[in-house]
Amino acid sequence: MANSSDIVLEVDGLSVDIRTAGGTLHAVRDISFSVKRGETLCLVGESGCGKSMTSLAIMDLLPKAATKTARRLAFAGEDLSRAGKGRINALRGNSMSMIFQEPMTALNPAYTIGNQLVEAYCLHKKASEVEARERAVFLLGKVGIANAAERLGQYPHQLSGGLRQRVMIAMALMCGPELLIADEPTTALDVTIQAQILRLLADLQRELGIAMVLITHDLGIVARIADRVAVMYAGQIVEEGPTASLFNAPRHPYTQGLIACIPVPGRTEPGGRLGVIPGVVPSLVGEVRGCSFRDRCTKAQQACLDAPPVRETADGHRWRCILENAA
Amino acid sequence: MTSEPLSLPAAAEPTAYSRLMRRVLGQKAFVIGIGIVAAIVLIALLAPVLAPHDPYLQNLSARNVPPFWYAKGSWVHPLGTDQLGRDYLSRVIYGARISLLIGISVVIISGLIGTTLGLAAGYFGGKVDMLVTFLVTTRLSMPVILVALAVVAMIGGSLWIVILVLGFLKWDRFAVVMRSATQQVRSLDYVAAAEAAGASTTRIVLGEVLPNIAPHLIVVATLEAASAILLEAALSFLGLGVQPPLPSWGLMISEAKAYMFFSFWLIAIPGTALALLIFAINLAGDGLRDIIAPEGRS
Amino acid sequence: MTALIEAHDLTRSFEVSRGMFKGKRTLHAVNGISLDIRQGEVLAIVGESGCGKSTLARMLLGLLPPSAGAITLEGQDIRSLGRKGMARRVQPVFQDPYSSLNPRRTIASIVALPLEVHGIGTAAERRKMTIEMLDKVGLPQRFADRYPRELSGGQRQRVAIARALVMKPEVVVCDEPTSALDVSVQSQILNLLMDLRRELNLTYVFISHNLAVVEHIATRVAVMYLGRVVELAETAALFKAPRHPYTKALLASVLTPEPGLGIPDTGLGIAFPDPLNPPSGCPFHPRCPERLPQCASVVPQILRDETGAVACHLHGQGPAPH
Ligand SMILES: Nc1ncnc2c1ncn2[C@@H]1O[C@H](COP(=O)(O)OP(=O)(O)OP(=O)(O)O)[C@@H](O)[C@H]1O
Ligand SMILES: Nc1ncnc2c1ncn2[C@@H]1O[C@H](COP(=O)(O)OP(=O)(O)O)[C@@H](O)[C@H]1O
Ligand code: SF4
Ligand code: SF4
Ligand SMILES: [Mg+2]
Ligand SMILES: [Mg+2]
């Protein structure tokens, strides 16, 4: 077991509420997790389950209508909920950085990618422009961009989607972050390019010992890249554990259902029926009582009307269900 | 961000209608604007009942009687009389009919022309689009007021001539807005699905495209109606619009200009009526734009 | 199996303007594709974005005229069938369940539109057929008078499928019907499509970039790259023994939820394809790990054999180096 000083990100009891016309929407409900140096944690779940809100809450980038509360939100031992705006700005883009799903929303179309790569570095590291440029060229080379020096003079719109995503990765790595949050970094890309970029990300993460939170809805990506997995449903983490344990012996009915839905060449019978999860996600507006999966759960019973307990095995596999093993 | 599964309608969800009502009532400017417009429309419709006198009846012995709040005023003519002794309140009330008639008729004509051109340009693109763009550019290079002046000066002014001239001149904004709105809708998959279902082009344009761009149409129509009413007033003021003895507000202002310094109300009263109507229509139009803007994907 | 639809040397190009003074360039979205779609099969078309899948689909639906080449339906040129004639036999399901339903119509009116267009039945009969169709795709009657915005993505896609099937077509062209959906919804829609196919004896053209889905649903697969079909084979054969290097890379990129395997190395170069500047010779050569000397200059001809078809210098044109 690594000692506690290895923990880069610690989230305890994080909730995000959003004011809407219809009432308060509980987008994230009391979630806790931590990520160690050199570890990849995947947050996985279907659209609207609160993955992005979680990442934005950590980076302090929530939209105006949203408010967050947390018992503890610590970066490298430092409590972020007590840190001032200035301190968070100093950390963000420096020792904590983020990769977004759509690179065009994060890259400024009016500046060359060189300008954008160099600026943050000079700002945070008080480095000279020459140094910053050198580092930019080095990192662009690392993310597999040939003739990097020329690319520095190009504008974002002159690059293809795959290249832009690589530039985003290079930008996120410029200041040598300890924590990297990647929100659906490859969802907009083609499968071959997705594989290339994920491979690159995994290599860099291992090489630089970064703690990474990778957010995705794709269980395939999760299985291949994560050390640990947290499955989110309706704003809660319903199951969390080491990747192998979670995929080989999922405990929560939702996780089991999700895995059964996916066709796997060589495993599912071509043309056969795929598993389904009946029903739809419940509304998160207003108070949610008991197990939020209960309307769709085939194992639901009277006791599920109360908040289910969190169960745990020795290897740190935890799930939130009244059942010890739903399989 | 797709929030849709979470906002799935449980039975208690507000209906589309009540959501719309809430949004409408949230728009104070719109409610005020549409309230004033509705009041003016009502007054115009009920003019024969509401007007205390015949608006055309001259009484040369009671000329330039001031409104009731002046010492010399009287309740027989609450807003006084004009230079020919006609009851001013009655003329203002009947004047609302003319302004609204102008606004509505001009918008119907220009709306039909502009929407047809805009729909055609946006739906078919290519050569049709080039032709319509050319027509719009040509039209924009001719200042409305000058062309209207020239036409009316040549063939003389009358209510219907003003309506026709303005109607055939003011379609440009309809065409421009409808063109770009149509282009957007045209590229959506439901149009392709209707095409693949075998629907004719007319059916697609009327059944799939038009209902989805109608909100834009309504907004342009309100703004254009206000603009047409003002133009009529300007033309009538210059003596090239509606001809006497019709009680057009612009004409009333024009007829009163000789008395401006002695009987200021003769200008102030139709002027206020005109300003109020234009203000109210613009308020309603702007509010409408805000109400329909957030529609679409939640 | 007999060929229901045949595409002969289909080509579609677009004029793309490149800014104010640069003039126009021609983009070959689909570049000489010949395909047959057989009665009762599920023909998948896979390839990365921009390779021309949707353009091909729109031509097969008769929504977009080809720049060259022709499409025949049971031997008859589809241009002679007319819009209505095509509509009775070939129907689409699109990717985006949001833009594919007219927001101003109710669900029932969306599904009944094809019936109305073809003047089938009285209003009451159409209503009955619509409700039956909605039931078939798993939507209870209470949805009939709702508007699309009140439905979830998966429910909307069911409506789109109901609309496509209400005329009892023979062929349904599905353009990425599940890629905008969550996995749990995707499996529902895939199950539905398979059930309907069995029940109504349908032929599908199934466009997707998800090879796991393709393996599950398709009987034959056409792999596209920059406007061309580079490989065509029965699904099982293609997954067992892919022949084109691009197909191999695609298969290697499938990330199945199997822990411990890590992210595969596709072996591809990093030159991303640009449809406006297609490479000379084999369009795949800048990325191809098995590139031969002639690949940069000579366009590989398509080789058709009993397995299917493949366009690569490694196959055909002399002995394949193995
Ligand atoms: N600005 C906002 N206003 C109101 N509700 C919001 C806002 N942003 C997000 N939400 C809601 O918060 C919940 C969680 O959103 P979030 O974006 O984190 O989901 P997600 O898991 O990232 O989904 P996706 O995979 O679609 O990106 C959803 O119900 C969403 O609709
Ligand atoms: N109407 C159009 N005008 C110009 N280019 C187009 C048009 N439609 C498609 N294209 C281009 O053709 C290529 C193939 O497009 P498409 O068939 O939509 O790809 P896919 O569905 O495989 O993502 C792309 O490069 C696309 O940008
Ligand atoms: S607590 Fe009950 S409803 Fe919830 S997942 Fe477990 S068995 Fe199902
Ligand atoms: S023709 Fe050459 S470059 Fe193209 S796929 Fe075959 S081996 Fe690779
Ligand atoms: Mg998200
Ligand atoms: Mg497409």
mmCIF file of C-alpha atoms in Angstrom, chain A residues 35-287:
data_model
loop_
_atom_site.group_PDB
_atom_site.id
_atom_site.type_symbol
_atom_site.label_atom_id
_atom_site.label_comp_id
_atom_site.label_asym_id
_atom_site.label_seq_id
_atom_site.Cartn_x
_atom_site.Cartn_y
_atom_site.Cartn_z
ATOM 1 C CA VAL A 35 -6.218 9.276 -6.861
ATOM 2 C CA LYS A 36 -2.596 8.450 -6.164
ATOM 3 C CA ARG A 37 0.534 9.521 -7.969
ATOM 4 C CA GLY A 38 0.929 7.523 -11.179
ATOM 5 C CA GLU A 39 -2.561 6.097 -10.943
ATOM 6 C CA THR A 40 -5.408 6.310 -13.469
ATOM 7 C CA LEU A 41 -8.921 6.473 -12.105
ATOM 8 C CA CYS A 42 -11.753 6.218 -14.615
ATOM 9 C CA LEU A 43 -15.104 7.816 -13.916
ATOM 10 C CA VAL A 44 -17.594 6.005 -16.113
ATOM 11 C CA GLY A 45 -21.319 6.447 -16.573
ATOM 12 C CA GLU A 46 -24.009 7.319 -19.063
ATOM 13 C CA SER A 47 -24.764 10.852 -20.219
ATOM 14 C CA GLY A 48 -26.080 13.151 -17.547
ATOM 15 C CA CYS A 49 -24.841 11.092 -14.607
ATOM 16 C CA GLY A 50 -22.618 13.926 -13.374
ATOM 17 C CA LYS A 51 -19.175 13.080 -14.716
ATOM 18 C CA SER A 52 -18.409 16.493 -16.194
ATOM 19 C CA MET A 53 -19.851 18.336 -13.234
ATOM 20 C CA THR A 54 -17.493 16.371 -10.991
ATOM 21 C CA SER A 55 -14.471 17.370 -13.032
ATOM 22 C CA LEU A 56 -15.562 20.993 -13.266
ATOM 23 C CA ALA A 57 -16.131 21.081 -9.503
ATOM 24 C CA ILE A 58 -12.594 19.842 -8.885
ATOM 25 C CA MET A 59 -11.136 22.412 -11.267
ATOM 26 C CA ASP A 60 -13.395 25.140 -9.823
ATOM 27 C CA LEU A 61 -14.874 25.789 -13.260
ATOM 28 C CA LEU A 62 -18.547 25.172 -12.488
ATOM 29 C CA PRO A 63 -21.152 27.276 -14.304
ATOM 30 C CA LYS A 64 -22.750 30.139 -12.377
ATOM 31 C CA ALA A 65 -25.976 28.318 -11.577
ATOM 32 C CA ALA A 66 -24.088 25.499 -9.864
ATOM 33 C CA THR A 67 -22.833 25.345 -6.295
ATOM 34 C CA LYS A 68 -20.588 22.735 -4.782
ATOM 35 C CA THR A 69 -20.168 21.474 -1.236
ATOM 36 C CA ALA A 70 -17.566 19.018 -0.006
ATOM 37 C CA ARG A 71 -16.320 17.693 3.306
ATOM 38 C CA ARG A 72 -12.852 17.723 1.854
ATOM 39 C CA LEU A 73 -11.440 18.517 -1.559
ATOM 40 C CA ALA A 74 -7.682 18.299 -1.343
ATOM 41 C CA PHE A 75 -4.932 18.556 -3.909
ATOM 42 C CA ALA A 76 -1.564 17.184 -2.767
ATOM 43 C CA GLY A 77 -2.670 17.570 0.835
ATOM 44 C CA GLU A 78 -3.808 21.173 0.392
ATOM 45 C CA ASP A 79 -7.505 21.824 1.065
ATOM 46 C CA LEU A 80 -8.891 23.478 -2.065
ATOM 47 C CA SER A 81 -12.196 24.432 -0.488
ATOM 48 C CA ARG A 82 -10.269 26.766 1.792
ATOM 49 C CA ALA A 83 -7.929 28.062 -0.895
ATOM 50 C CA GLY A 84 -8.648 31.491 -2.387
ATOM 51 C CA LYS A 85 -9.337 32.291 -6.030
ATOM 52 C CA GLY A 86 -5.753 33.395 -6.583
ATOM 53 C CA ARG A 87 -4.336 30.147 -5.248
ATOM 54 C CA ILE A 88 -6.659 28.056 -7.412
ATOM 55 C CA ASN A 89 -5.729 30.072 -10.502
ATOM 56 C CA ALA A 90 -2.092 29.452 -9.689
ATOM 57 C CA LEU A 91 -2.691 25.691 -9.475
ATOM 58 C CA ARG A 92 -5.001 25.377 -12.448
ATOM 59 C CA GLY A 93 -3.164 24.908 -15.738
ATOM 60 C CA ASN A 94 -0.011 24.492 -13.708
ATOM 61 C CA SER A 95 0.002 21.529 -11.365
ATOM 62 C CA MET A 96 -3.608 20.542 -12.114
ATOM 63 C CA SER A 97 -4.663 20.558 -15.740
ATOM 64 C CA MET A 98 -7.557 19.448 -17.819
ATOM 65 C CA ILE A 99 -8.272 18.078 -21.295
ATOM 66 C CA PHE A 100 -11.720 18.744 -22.695
ATOM 67 C CA GLN A 101 -13.844 16.675 -25.049
ATOM 68 C CA GLU A 102 -14.050 19.294 -27.773
ATOM 69 C CA PRO A 103 -10.615 20.864 -28.257
ATOM 70 C CA MET A 104 -12.067 23.829 -30.141
ATOM 71 C CA THR A 105 -13.823 25.031 -26.989
ATOM 72 C CA ALA A 106 -10.546 25.090 -25.104
ATOM 73 C CA LEU A 107 -8.242 26.452 -27.805
ATOM 74 C CA ASN A 108 -8.522 30.128 -28.668
ATOM 75 C CA PRO A 109 -9.101 30.447 -32.425
ATOM 76 C CA ALA A 110 -7.462 33.876 -32.531
ATOM 77 C CA TYR A 111 -3.987 32.782 -31.386
ATOM 78 C CA THR A 112 -1.483 30.375 -32.853
ATOM 79 C CA ILE A 113 -1.060 27.173 -30.944
ATOM 80 C CA GLY A 114 2.508 28.289 -30.217
ATOM 81 C CA ASN A 115 1.228 31.381 -28.425
ATOM 82 C CA GLN A 116 -1.220 29.344 -26.409
ATOM 83 C CA LEU A 117 1.322 26.714 -25.412
ATOM 84 C CA VAL A 118 3.932 29.272 -24.439
ATOM 85 C CA GLU A 119 1.717 31.718 -22.578
ATOM 86 C CA ALA A 120 0.641 29.473 -19.726
ATOM 87 C CA TYR A 121 4.169 28.211 -19.221
ATOM 88 C CA CYS A 122 5.686 31.678 -19.031
ATOM 89 C CA LEU A 123 2.947 32.773 -16.671
ATOM 90 C CA HIS A 124 3.141 29.888 -14.209
ATOM 91 C CA LYS A 125 6.805 29.031 -14.419
ATOM 92 C CA LYS A 126 8.158 32.593 -14.808
ATOM 93 C CA ALA A 127 10.169 31.168 -17.694
ATOM 94 C CA SER A 128 11.543 32.959 -20.728
ATOM 95 C CA GLU A 129 9.774 32.624 -24.042
ATOM 96 C CA VAL A 130 12.714 30.756 -25.538
ATOM 97 C CA GLU A 131 12.570 28.129 -22.825
ATOM 98 C CA ALA A 132 8.823 27.847 -23.197
ATOM 99 C CA ARG A 133 9.141 27.365 -26.947
ATOM 100 C CA GLU A 134 11.707 24.665 -26.485
ATOM 101 C CA ARG A 135 9.410 22.848 -24.118
ATOM 102 C CA ALA A 136 6.455 23.246 -26.493
ATOM 103 C CA VAL A 137 8.421 21.728 -29.365
ATOM 104 C CA PHE A 138 9.571 18.918 -27.122
ATOM 105 C CA LEU A 139 6.037 18.106 -25.989
ATOM 106 C CA LEU A 140 4.503 18.352 -29.455
ATOM 107 C CA GLY A 141 7.101 15.849 -30.557
ATOM 108 C CA LYS A 142 6.148 13.661 -27.605
ATOM 109 C CA VAL A 143 2.476 13.659 -28.570
ATOM 110 C CA GLY A 144 3.510 12.535 -32.034
ATOM 111 C CA ILE A 145 3.321 15.741 -34.016
ATOM 112 C CA ALA A 146 5.964 15.778 -36.713
ATOM 113 C CA ASN A 147 7.734 19.084 -37.598
ATOM 114 C CA ALA A 148 6.527 20.599 -34.337
ATOM 115 C CA ALA A 149 8.411 23.872 -34.782
ATOM 116 C CA GLU A 150 6.335 24.679 -37.874
ATOM 117 C CA ARG A 151 3.085 23.702 -36.200
ATOM 118 C CA LEU A 152 3.650 26.341 -33.524
ATOM 119 C CA GLY A 153 2.798 29.047 -36.047
ATOM 120 C CA GLN A 154 -0.528 27.476 -37.046
ATOM 121 C CA TYR A 155 -3.991 28.389 -35.839
ATOM 122 C CA PRO A 156 -6.308 25.790 -34.274
ATOM 123 C CA HIS A 157 -8.661 25.759 -37.272
ATOM 124 C CA GLN A 158 -5.800 24.722 -39.525
ATOM 125 C CA LEU A 159 -5.436 21.440 -37.666
ATOM 126 C CA SER A 160 -7.538 18.301 -37.938
ATOM 127 C CA GLY A 161 -9.533 17.068 -34.947
ATOM 128 C CA GLY A 162 -6.949 14.443 -34.039
ATOM 129 C CA LEU A 163 -4.120 16.958 -34.193
ATOM 130 C CA ARG A 164 -6.020 19.479 -32.106
ATOM 131 C CA GLN A 165 -6.618 16.866 -29.442
ATOM 132 C CA ARG A 166 -2.881 16.155 -29.401
ATOM 133 C CA VAL A 167 -2.170 19.864 -29.028
ATOM 134 C CA MET A 168 -4.606 19.929 -26.105
ATOM 135 C CA ILE A 169 -2.718 17.094 -24.483
ATOM 136 C CA ALA A 170 0.599 18.855 -25.009
ATOM 137 C CA MET A 171 -0.885 22.023 -23.555
ATOM 138 C CA ALA A 172 -2.164 20.147 -20.503
ATOM 139 C CA LEU A 173 1.334 18.735 -19.961
ATOM 140 C CA MET A 174 3.255 22.006 -20.504
ATOM 141 C CA CYS A 175 3.625 22.892 -16.851
ATOM 142 C CA GLY A 176 4.330 19.341 -15.688
ATOM 143 C CA PRO A 177 1.048 18.758 -13.845
ATOM 144 C CA GLU A 178 0.710 16.349 -10.960
ATOM 145 C CA LEU A 179 -2.987 15.874 -11.700
ATOM 146 C CA LEU A 180 -4.559 15.551 -15.137
ATOM 147 C CA ILE A 181 -8.318 15.455 -15.614
ATOM 148 C CA ALA A 182 -9.387 14.288 -19.066
ATOM 149 C CA ASP A 183 -13.113 14.615 -19.783
ATOM 150 C CA GLU A 184 -14.023 12.361 -22.721
ATOM 151 C CA PRO A 185 -10.718 13.186 -24.446
ATOM 152 C CA THR A 186 -11.341 10.944 -27.452
ATOM 153 C CA THR A 187 -15.123 10.769 -27.827
ATOM 154 C CA ALA A 188 -15.116 13.035 -30.877
ATOM 155 C CA LEU A 189 -12.390 11.082 -32.642
ATOM 156 C CA ASP A 190 -12.257 8.123 -34.986
ATOM 157 C CA VAL A 191 -11.476 4.728 -33.514
ATOM 158 C CA THR A 192 -7.990 4.421 -34.984
ATOM 159 C CA ILE A 193 -7.050 7.902 -33.816
ATOM 160 C CA GLN A 194 -8.722 7.253 -30.470
ATOM 161 C CA ALA A 195 -6.514 4.228 -29.931
ATOM 162 C CA GLN A 196 -3.418 6.210 -30.907
ATOM 163 C CA ILE A 197 -4.232 9.079 -28.568
ATOM 164 C CA LEU A 198 -5.189 6.908 -25.609
ATOM 165 C CA ARG A 199 -2.005 4.949 -25.983
ATOM 166 C CA LEU A 200 -0.051 8.153 -26.001
ATOM 167 C CA LEU A 201 -1.876 9.471 -22.967
ATOM 168 C CA ALA A 202 -1.313 6.251 -21.036
ATOM 169 C CA ASP A 203 2.400 6.230 -21.920
ATOM 170 C CA LEU A 204 2.933 9.850 -20.918
ATOM 171 C CA GLN A 205 0.980 9.399 -17.722
ATOM 172 C CA ARG A 206 3.098 6.418 -16.699
ATOM 173 C CA GLU A 207 6.353 8.053 -17.738
ATOM 174 C CA LEU A 208 5.667 11.296 -15.881
ATOM 175 C CA GLY A 209 3.973 9.712 -12.874
ATOM 176 C CA ILE A 210 0.876 11.844 -13.242
ATOM 177 C CA ALA A 211 -2.307 11.122 -11.328
ATOM 178 C CA MET A 212 -5.032 10.949 -13.973
ATOM 179 C CA VAL A 213 -8.814 11.100 -13.748
ATOM 180 C CA LEU A 214 -10.198 9.933 -17.074
ATOM 181 C CA ILE A 215 -13.878 10.514 -17.671
ATOM 182 C CA THR A 216 -15.667 8.485 -20.304
ATOM 183 C CA HIS A 217 -18.877 6.654 -21.103
ATOM 184 C CA ASP A 218 -16.990 3.899 -22.942
ATOM 185 C CA LEU A 219 -16.415 0.784 -20.845
ATOM 186 C CA GLY A 220 -13.945 -0.473 -23.448
ATOM 187 C CA ILE A 221 -11.625 2.458 -22.802
ATOM 188 C CA VAL A 222 -12.032 2.020 -19.077
ATOM 189 C CA ALA A 223 -11.096 -1.647 -19.110
ATOM 190 C CA ARG A 224 -7.967 -0.939 -21.115
ATOM 191 C CA ILE A 225 -6.571 2.121 -19.385
ATOM 192 C CA ALA A 226 -7.802 2.334 -15.781
ATOM 193 C CA ASP A 227 -6.105 1.163 -12.606
ATOM 194 C CA ARG A 228 -9.296 1.785 -10.706
ATOM 195 C CA VAL A 229 -12.837 2.463 -11.874
ATOM 196 C CA ALA A 230 -15.705 4.413 -10.350
ATOM 197 C CA VAL A 231 -19.122 3.793 -11.927
ATOM 198 C CA MET A 232 -21.505 6.724 -11.630
ATOM 199 C CA TYR A 233 -25.266 6.570 -11.794
ATOM 200 C CA ALA A 234 -27.620 9.491 -11.207
ATOM 201 C CA GLY A 235 -24.976 11.619 -9.494
ATOM 202 C CA GLN A 236 -23.611 8.904 -7.201
ATOM 203 C CA ILE A 237 -20.706 6.514 -7.370
ATOM 204 C CA VAL A 238 -22.535 3.180 -7.177
ATOM 205 C CA GLU A 239 -19.493 0.949 -7.506
ATOM 206 C CA GLU A 240 -15.777 1.459 -7.290
ATOM 207 C CA GLY A 241 -12.855 -0.905 -7.406
ATOM 208 C CA PRO A 242 -9.732 -2.219 -9.109
ATOM 209 C CA THR A 243 -10.322 -2.606 -12.845
ATOM 210 C CA ALA A 244 -9.933 -6.365 -13.077
ATOM 211 C CA SER A 245 -12.135 -7.015 -10.079
ATOM 212 C CA LEU A 246 -14.807 -4.620 -11.317
ATOM 213 C CA PHE A 247 -15.010 -6.136 -14.797
ATOM 214 C CA ASN A 248 -14.578 -9.759 -13.822
ATOM 215 C CA ALA A 249 -16.863 -9.670 -10.812
ATOM 216 C CA PRO A 250 -19.146 -6.625 -10.967
ATOM 217 C CA ARG A 251 -21.270 -6.407 -7.842
ATOM 218 C CA HIS A 252 -23.783 -3.652 -8.488
ATOM 219 C CA PRO A 253 -26.806 -4.500 -10.675
ATOM 220 C CA TYR A 254 -26.229 -1.336 -12.733
ATOM 221 C CA THR A 255 -22.620 -2.219 -13.515
ATOM 222 C CA GLN A 256 -23.665 -5.761 -14.357
ATOM 223 C CA GLY A 257 -26.391 -4.438 -16.669
ATOM 224 C CA LEU A 258 -24.026 -1.993 -18.352
ATOM 225 C CA ILE A 259 -21.456 -4.685 -19.107
ATOM 226 C CA ALA A 260 -24.160 -6.996 -20.491
ATOM 227 C CA CYS A 261 -25.308 -4.291 -22.928
ATOM 228 C CA ILE A 262 -22.078 -4.176 -24.882
ATOM 229 C CA PRO A 263 -21.472 -6.399 -27.870
ATOM 230 C CA VAL A 264 -17.986 -7.914 -27.673
ATOM 231 C CA PRO A 265 -16.599 -9.628 -30.777
ATOM 232 C CA GLY A 266 -15.831 -13.222 -29.936
ATOM 233 C CA ARG A 267 -17.834 -13.126 -26.741
ATOM 234 C CA THR A 268 -21.382 -12.110 -27.546
ATOM 235 C CA GLU A 269 -23.126 -14.246 -30.125
ATOM 236 C CA PRO A 270 -23.506 -12.350 -33.417
ATOM 237 C CA GLY A 271 -27.156 -11.602 -34.038
ATOM 238 C CA GLY A 272 -28.104 -12.675 -30.527
ATOM 239 C CA ARG A 273 -29.920 -10.504 -28.038
ATOM 240 C CA LEU A 274 -27.922 -8.004 -26.031
ATOM 241 C CA GLY A 275 -28.624 -7.329 -22.396
ATOM 242 C CA VAL A 276 -30.804 -4.330 -21.649
ATOM 243 C CA ILE A 277 -31.445 -2.067 -18.695
ATOM 244 C CA PRO A 278 -35.166 -1.331 -18.828
ATOM 245 C CA GLY A 279 -36.549 2.118 -18.086
ATOM 246 C CA VAL A 280 -34.906 5.520 -17.993
ATOM 247 C CA VAL A 281 -32.716 7.490 -15.599
ATOM 248 C CA PRO A 282 -34.711 9.140 -12.795
ATOM 249 C CA SER A 283 -35.070 12.896 -12.516
ATOM 250 C CA LEU A 284 -32.463 14.437 -10.235
ATOM 251 C CA VAL A 285 -34.604 17.455 -9.485
ATOM 252 C CA GLY A 286 -35.803 17.473 -5.882
ATOM 253 C CA GLU A 287 -34.934 14.956 -3.196
#
